[in-house]
Amino acid sequence: MSRTEPLIGTAGPRGSAVPAPRGPEADAVYTAVARLEAATGRLHAVLDAPTADAAARGAGAPEHAARAALDEELCDRLVDLAAARAWAAREATPVSASGPDGDAAAAVLRGCTLWTVDADTVRALAMTDTAAPRPPTDVAADGAAPAAGEVSDGAAAAAREAADGVTPAAKEAAVGAVPAVQEVAGDSVPAAVTAHGRAAALVTALASAEVYDAVCAGLRAALGGRPAGRAAAAWEIVDTGLSGLDATREEWVDADPAHTAAGGWVLVDRIGRLALAAALLSSAPDLPSAQAEICVNAARRHTWNHLRQPPPEAATALHLRRTAELVSWITGTAARSGT
């Protein structure tokens, strides 16, 4: 896999450019990235195996196209990993550009990005028919993640501290967004249930104008100014995505939680993708020229894959009614047909 192998080190080889955890927030970040690392490694092994070419051809792919299709899929998943690593390295620095340490907006921004990294892990695992992994049980010398209990307990404490000094609704949501780390790791409830619960808690926090505006400001600060050269194309996509959050602000701020929760995962994913893309772009200038060029290519692909959709919009009362009608009609049809 010579064409995609360099991406594995784009945002820092494991245990190298991504520093070891330095606190509860970094613990949660590092655990999420370690899970994605393991899932992507498994996918790499599956897609890069000689038997994968034969299987793709057996499924109907022309001989000359089978490997190209597998390489593209693997490259996209490796780019997601590179973005997560760049973000983890940024979060591990003493002062992260994602927002001031200790405020609710920083906790919510971190929560959105953790949610997005976890979604990438689920996607990679689904491609290998693998169940969601438990995190590593200790901190290895190369910087592997800490135990699940340590992460979840520490992250919850951090969220409580982060919520001090803000509105009660934002405080409650900032704390409520964190226990899902433990629930997913412990397999106590289905992952889909926890994922939607986490998204609902995060968008409820984002309904606070103070939090929403601070998250957008943190993303803008993380993105920085327009770079020169080929990185500018990726920067422009992120910049457009940030402008979209401004354009749809009124749909999310002070909105009915039932409406925002219904469509909220789209907002959570968009904020997480913007944070990951900004981290990947900002890491390029610190790399040697050859690696910096690869990192820019990764940023261009990541933004192209994830950030070209329209701005996320909240649901409406009409949307909720139609959702209920669709569920009732389709499940009723299935019951009548015996499927």
Short mmCIF file of C-alpha atoms in Angstrom, two decimals:
data_model
loop_
_atom_site.label_atom_id
_atom_site.label_comp_id
_atom_site.label_asym_id
_atom_site.label_seq_id
_atom_site.Cartn_x
_atom_site.Cartn_y
_atom_site.Cartn_z
CA MET A 1 0.00 0.00 0.00
CA SER A 2 2.71 2.47 -0.93
CA ARG A 3 0.20 5.09 -2.01
CA THR A 4 -1.61 5.26 1.31
CA GLU A 5 1.05 4.14 3.78
CA PRO A 6 2.54 7.64 4.23
CA LEU A 7 -0.80 8.90 5.54
CA ILE A 8 -0.37 6.72 8.62
CA GLY A 9 2.28 9.13 9.85
CA THR A 10 0.81 12.35 8.50
CA ALA A 11 -0.41 13.73 11.81
CA GLY A 12 2.23 12.03 13.92
CA PRO A 13 3.09 8.34 14.31
CA ARG A 14 1.43 6.69 17.25
CA GLY A 15 3.18 7.62 20.47
CA SER A 16 5.27 10.27 18.72
CA ALA A 17 3.63 13.50 17.55
CA VAL A 18 0.51 12.81 19.62
CA PRO A 19 1.65 13.41 23.22
CA ALA A 20 0.71 11.12 26.09
CA PRO A 21 -2.46 12.07 28.02
CA ARG A 22 -2.03 15.05 30.38
CA GLY A 23 -5.40 15.21 32.10
CA PRO A 24 -8.98 13.94 32.07
CA GLU A 25 -9.92 15.75 28.86
CA ALA A 26 -6.86 14.40 27.07
CA ASP A 27 -7.62 10.94 28.43
CA ALA A 28 -11.04 10.96 26.76
CA VAL A 29 -9.55 12.25 23.51
CA TYR A 30 -6.76 9.71 23.54
CA THR A 31 -9.12 6.81 24.21
CA ALA A 32 -11.34 7.78 21.27
CA VAL A 33 -8.37 8.09 18.93
CA ALA A 34 -6.92 4.79 20.19
CA ARG A 35 -10.20 3.06 19.32
CA LEU A 36 -10.13 4.59 15.85
CA GLU A 37 -6.48 3.58 15.52
CA ALA A 38 -7.33 -0.05 16.26
CA ALA A 39 -10.38 -0.08 13.99
CA THR A 40 -8.51 1.49 11.09
CA GLY A 41 -5.60 -0.89 11.59
CA ARG A 42 -7.98 -3.83 11.33
CA LEU A 43 -9.55 -2.38 8.20
CA HIS A 44 -6.09 -1.80 6.73
CA ALA A 45 -5.23 -5.45 7.28
CA VAL A 46 -8.50 -6.61 5.72
CA LEU A 47 -8.45 -4.37 2.64
CA ASP A 48 -4.73 -4.73 2.02
CA ALA A 49 -4.76 -8.53 2.18
CA PRO A 50 -4.14 -10.40 -1.11
CA THR A 51 -7.44 -12.21 -0.63
CA ALA A 52 -9.27 -8.86 -0.76
CA ASP A 53 -8.41 -8.42 -4.44
CA ALA A 54 -9.76 -11.86 -5.27
CA ALA A 55 -12.91 -11.27 -3.23
CA ALA A 56 -13.57 -7.96 -4.97
CA ARG A 57 -13.15 -9.60 -8.35
CA GLY A 58 -15.43 -12.42 -7.25
CA ALA A 59 -18.07 -9.84 -6.40
CA GLY A 60 -17.93 -8.50 -9.94
CA ALA A 61 -15.19 -5.87 -9.98
CA PRO A 62 -13.02 -5.88 -13.12
CA GLU A 63 -9.53 -7.14 -12.39
CA HIS A 64 -7.85 -3.78 -13.02
CA ALA A 65 -10.39 -1.92 -10.88
CA ALA A 66 -10.59 -4.12 -7.79
CA ARG A 67 -7.42 -2.89 -6.09
CA ALA A 68 -8.06 0.74 -7.01
CA ALA A 69 -11.49 0.64 -5.37
CA LEU A 70 -10.09 -0.92 -2.19
CA ASP A 71 -7.22 1.58 -2.07
CA GLU A 72 -9.60 4.52 -2.29
CA GLU A 73 -11.74 3.25 0.57
CA LEU A 74 -8.70 2.58 2.72
CA CYS A 75 -7.21 5.98 1.93
CA ASP A 76 -10.40 7.76 3.00
CA ARG A 77 -10.44 5.92 6.32
CA LEU A 78 -6.74 6.65 6.87
CA VAL A 79 -7.41 10.33 6.22
CA ASP A 80 -10.08 10.25 8.94
CA LEU A 81 -7.47 8.75 11.26
CA ALA A 82 -4.88 11.39 10.33
CA ALA A 83 -7.40 14.13 11.14
CA ALA A 84 -8.19 12.54 14.51
CA ARG A 85 -4.50 12.30 15.35
CA ALA A 86 -3.91 15.94 14.43
CA TRP A 87 -6.82 16.98 16.64
CA ALA A 88 -5.58 14.81 19.53
CA ALA A 89 -2.15 16.42 19.29
CA ARG A 90 -3.76 19.86 19.33
CA GLU A 91 -5.94 19.00 22.33
CA ALA A 92 -2.91 17.69 24.23
CA THR A 93 -1.12 21.03 24.08
CA PRO A 94 -1.31 23.16 27.25
CA VAL A 95 -3.49 25.79 25.52
CA SER A 96 -5.72 24.40 22.78
CA ALA A 97 -7.06 26.66 20.06
CA SER A 98 -10.42 24.90 20.37
CA GLY A 99 -11.36 27.31 23.14
CA PRO A 100 -10.34 28.50 26.61
CA ASP A 101 -9.68 25.67 29.03
CA GLY A 102 -12.39 25.22 31.63
CA ASP A 103 -15.47 26.66 29.91
CA ALA A 104 -18.61 24.91 28.74
CA ALA A 105 -18.04 25.79 25.09
CA ALA A 106 -14.68 24.00 25.07
CA ALA A 107 -16.32 20.94 26.66
CA VAL A 108 -19.10 20.93 24.05
CA LEU A 109 -16.69 21.42 21.16
CA ARG A 110 -14.59 18.55 22.46
CA GLY A 111 -17.72 16.44 22.89
CA CYS A 112 -18.82 17.04 19.30
CA THR A 113 -15.42 16.02 17.99
CA LEU A 114 -15.30 12.93 20.18
CA TRP A 115 -18.74 11.97 18.84
CA THR A 116 -17.45 12.32 15.28
CA VAL A 117 -14.31 10.27 15.96
CA ASP A 118 -16.47 7.56 17.52
CA ALA A 119 -18.69 7.59 14.41
CA ASP A 120 -15.61 7.03 12.24
CA THR A 121 -14.65 4.10 14.46
CA VAL A 122 -18.08 2.52 14.05
CA ARG A 123 -17.86 2.97 10.26
CA ALA A 124 -14.44 1.34 10.04
CA LEU A 125 -15.52 -1.57 12.23
CA ALA A 126 -18.70 -2.12 10.25
CA MET A 127 -16.57 -2.71 7.16
CA THR A 128 -14.82 -5.59 8.90
CA ASP A 129 -17.95 -7.03 10.58
CA THR A 130 -16.39 -6.28 13.97
CA ALA A 131 -18.18 -5.24 17.14
CA ALA A 132 -17.30 -1.96 18.82
CA PRO A 133 -14.00 -2.34 20.69
CA ARG A 134 -13.31 -1.85 24.34
CA PRO A 135 -10.52 0.64 25.00
CA PRO A 136 -7.04 -0.56 26.03
CA THR A 137 -6.75 -1.40 29.70
CA ASP A 138 -3.69 0.70 30.52
CA VAL A 139 -1.39 3.40 29.27
CA ALA A 140 1.39 1.78 27.28
CA ALA A 141 4.84 3.24 26.78
CA ASP A 142 3.92 4.28 23.25
CA GLY A 143 1.00 6.39 24.46
CA ALA A 144 -1.91 3.95 24.13
CA ALA A 145 -5.14 4.94 25.85
CA PRO A 146 -5.95 4.48 29.56
CA ALA A 147 -8.58 2.25 31.09
CA ALA A 148 -12.25 2.92 30.34
CA GLY A 149 -13.16 3.65 33.94
CA GLU A 150 -10.32 6.12 34.35
CA VAL A 151 -11.33 7.92 31.16
CA SER A 152 -15.05 8.12 31.87
CA ASP A 153 -14.64 9.19 35.51
CA GLY A 154 -12.05 11.80 34.68
CA ALA A 155 -13.96 13.12 31.68
CA ALA A 156 -17.11 13.51 33.73
CA ALA A 157 -15.23 15.47 36.38
CA ALA A 158 -13.71 17.65 33.69
CA ALA A 159 -17.09 18.38 32.19
CA ARG A 160 -18.46 19.40 35.59
CA GLU A 161 -15.55 21.79 36.02
CA ALA A 162 -15.97 23.07 32.47
CA ALA A 163 -19.60 23.93 33.08
CA ASP A 164 -18.92 26.28 36.01
CA GLY A 165 -20.01 29.85 35.41
CA VAL A 166 -22.48 29.27 32.56
CA THR A 167 -26.25 28.93 32.33
CA PRO A 168 -27.87 25.95 34.12
CA ALA A 169 -29.08 24.40 30.86
CA ALA A 170 -25.62 24.52 29.31
CA LYS A 171 -24.08 23.19 32.51
CA GLU A 172 -26.44 20.22 32.66
CA ALA A 173 -25.89 19.35 29.01
CA ALA A 174 -22.12 19.72 29.19
CA VAL A 175 -22.00 17.20 32.03
CA GLY A 176 -24.61 14.93 30.46
CA ALA A 177 -22.66 14.60 27.25
CA VAL A 178 -19.81 12.75 28.92
CA PRO A 179 -21.09 9.53 30.58
CA ALA A 180 -21.64 7.98 27.15
CA VAL A 181 -17.89 7.40 27.03
CA GLN A 182 -18.30 4.85 29.79
CA GLU A 183 -21.57 3.45 28.48
CA VAL A 184 -20.19 2.74 25.02
CA ALA A 185 -16.97 1.30 26.39
CA GLY A 186 -18.84 -0.96 28.80
CA ASP A 187 -21.43 -2.10 26.24
CA SER A 188 -24.15 -1.37 28.82
CA VAL A 189 -26.58 -0.06 26.20
CA PRO A 190 -26.72 -0.30 22.39
CA ALA A 191 -24.21 2.03 20.74
CA ALA A 192 -26.88 3.64 18.55
CA VAL A 193 -28.91 4.63 21.62
CA THR A 194 -25.91 6.16 23.34
CA ALA A 195 -24.78 7.97 20.22
CA HIS A 196 -28.13 9.70 19.84
CA GLY A 197 -28.25 10.46 23.55
CA ARG A 198 -24.85 12.10 23.36
CA ALA A 199 -25.90 14.13 20.30
CA ALA A 200 -29.09 15.28 22.04
CA ALA A 201 -27.13 16.44 25.09
CA LEU A 202 -24.66 18.33 22.93
CA VAL A 203 -27.27 20.13 20.83
CA THR A 204 -29.15 21.03 23.99
CA ALA A 205 -26.00 22.72 25.25
CA LEU A 206 -25.59 24.42 21.87
CA ALA A 207 -29.06 25.95 22.27
CA SER A 208 -27.39 28.43 24.61
CA ALA A 209 -26.38 31.47 22.58
CA GLU A 210 -23.29 31.83 24.76
CA VAL A 211 -22.13 28.28 24.04
CA TYR A 212 -23.05 28.26 20.34
CA ASP A 213 -21.24 31.51 19.65
CA ALA A 214 -18.18 30.47 21.66
CA VAL A 215 -17.97 27.14 19.82
CA CYS A 216 -18.09 28.93 16.47
CA ALA A 217 -15.46 31.40 17.66
CA GLY A 218 -13.26 28.53 18.83
CA LEU A 219 -13.53 26.85 15.44
CA ARG A 220 -12.69 30.10 13.69
CA ALA A 221 -9.62 30.58 15.90
CA ALA A 222 -8.51 26.99 15.26
CA LEU A 223 -8.81 27.47 11.49
CA GLY A 224 -6.70 30.61 11.39
CA GLY A 225 -5.99 32.69 8.31
CA ARG A 226 -6.17 31.57 4.71
CA PRO A 227 -3.00 29.62 3.80
CA ALA A 228 -1.14 29.88 0.53
CA GLY A 229 -0.95 27.17 -2.10
CA ARG A 230 -3.01 24.01 -2.34
CA ALA A 231 -4.08 24.17 1.30
CA ALA A 232 -6.27 27.16 0.42
CA ALA A 233 -8.87 24.93 -1.24
CA ALA A 234 -9.40 22.94 1.95
CA TRP A 235 -9.39 26.12 4.03
CA GLU A 236 -12.13 27.61 1.87
CA ILE A 237 -14.37 24.58 2.37
CA VAL A 238 -13.93 24.85 6.15
CA ASP A 239 -14.50 28.60 6.01
CA THR A 240 -17.74 28.04 4.07
CA GLY A 241 -18.81 25.46 6.65
CA LEU A 242 -18.24 27.94 9.45
CA SER A 243 -20.27 30.57 7.59
CA GLY A 244 -23.05 27.99 7.34
CA LEU A 245 -23.14 27.67 11.13
CA ASP A 246 -23.64 31.43 11.31
CA ALA A 247 -26.40 31.31 8.69
CA THR A 248 -28.43 28.64 10.53
CA ARG A 249 -27.75 29.93 14.06
CA GLU A 250 -31.36 30.98 14.66
CA GLU A 251 -32.57 27.43 14.03
CA TRP A 252 -30.48 26.04 16.89
CA VAL A 253 -30.17 28.78 19.51
CA ASP A 254 -33.08 28.94 21.99
CA ALA A 255 -34.92 26.29 19.96
CA ASP A 256 -37.26 23.56 21.19
CA PRO A 257 -35.03 20.64 22.33
CA ALA A 258 -37.38 18.16 20.64
CA HIS A 259 -36.72 19.85 17.32
CA THR A 260 -32.98 20.29 17.73
CA ALA A 261 -32.49 16.75 19.04
CA ALA A 262 -34.29 15.27 16.04
CA GLY A 263 -31.80 16.71 13.59
CA GLY A 264 -29.01 17.43 16.03
CA TRP A 265 -26.58 14.71 15.06
CA VAL A 266 -26.01 16.60 11.79
CA LEU A 267 -24.94 19.70 13.72
CA VAL A 268 -22.75 17.65 16.05
CA ASP A 269 -21.09 15.93 13.10
CA ARG A 270 -20.56 19.23 11.28
CA ILE A 271 -18.89 20.85 14.29
CA GLY A 272 -16.72 17.77 14.81
CA ARG A 273 -15.69 17.68 11.14
CA LEU A 274 -14.81 21.36 11.20
CA ALA A 275 -12.62 20.84 14.28
CA LEU A 276 -10.87 17.84 12.71
CA ALA A 277 -10.28 19.62 9.42
CA ALA A 278 -8.94 22.74 11.14
CA ALA A 279 -6.54 20.62 13.19
CA LEU A 280 -5.30 18.80 10.11
CA LEU A 281 -4.73 22.06 8.22
CA SER A 282 -2.97 23.73 11.14
CA SER A 283 -0.61 20.77 11.60
CA ALA A 284 0.82 20.97 8.06
CA PRO A 285 3.14 23.97 8.56
CA ASP A 286 4.89 22.21 11.46
CA LEU A 287 5.86 19.18 9.35
CA PRO A 288 8.86 18.66 7.05
CA SER A 289 8.05 19.77 3.50
CA ALA A 290 7.42 16.29 2.09
CA GLN A 291 5.09 15.35 4.94
CA ALA A 292 3.44 18.78 4.87
CA GLU A 293 2.43 18.22 1.26
CA ILE A 294 0.87 14.87 2.16
CA CYS A 295 -0.90 16.48 5.12
CA VAL A 296 -2.38 19.14 2.83
CA ASN A 297 -3.58 16.41 0.48
CA ALA A 298 -5.21 14.70 3.48
CA ALA A 299 -6.92 17.94 4.50
CA ARG A 300 -8.21 18.50 0.98
CA ARG A 301 -9.64 14.99 0.85
CA HIS A 302 -11.12 15.17 4.34
CA THR A 303 -12.93 18.45 3.64
CA TRP A 304 -14.11 17.20 0.25
CA ASN A 305 -15.49 14.01 1.78
CA HIS A 306 -17.24 15.54 4.79
CA LEU A 307 -17.86 19.28 4.51
CA ARG A 308 -19.44 20.01 1.12
CA GLN A 309 -23.04 19.42 2.24
CA PRO A 310 -25.47 22.29 2.97
CA PRO A 311 -25.45 23.86 6.47
CA PRO A 312 -27.12 21.67 9.11
CA GLU A 313 -30.72 22.62 9.84
CA ALA A 314 -32.85 21.82 12.86
CA ALA A 315 -36.03 19.80 12.53
CA THR A 316 -39.52 21.35 12.70
CA ALA A 317 -42.82 20.29 14.23
CA LEU A 318 -43.99 19.23 10.75
CA HIS A 319 -40.86 17.14 10.30
CA LEU A 320 -41.49 15.36 13.60
CA ARG A 321 -45.08 14.58 12.61
CA ARG A 322 -43.97 13.19 9.26
CA THR A 323 -41.31 11.11 10.99
CA ALA A 324 -43.95 9.51 13.21
CA GLU A 325 -46.19 8.86 10.20
CA LEU A 326 -43.35 7.26 8.23
CA VAL A 327 -42.34 5.01 11.12
CA SER A 328 -45.93 3.91 11.68
CA TRP A 329 -46.59 3.31 7.99
CA ILE A 330 -43.38 1.42 7.20
CA THR A 331 -43.39 -0.73 10.31
CA GLY A 332 -47.09 -1.46 9.74
CA THR A 333 -46.35 -2.46 6.16
CA ALA A 334 -43.56 -4.74 7.34
CA ALA A 335 -45.82 -6.37 9.92
CA ARG A 336 -48.55 -7.00 7.34
CA SER A 337 -46.09 -8.49 4.87
CA GLY A 338 -44.49 -10.67 7.53
CA THR A 339 -40.99 -9.21 7.02
#
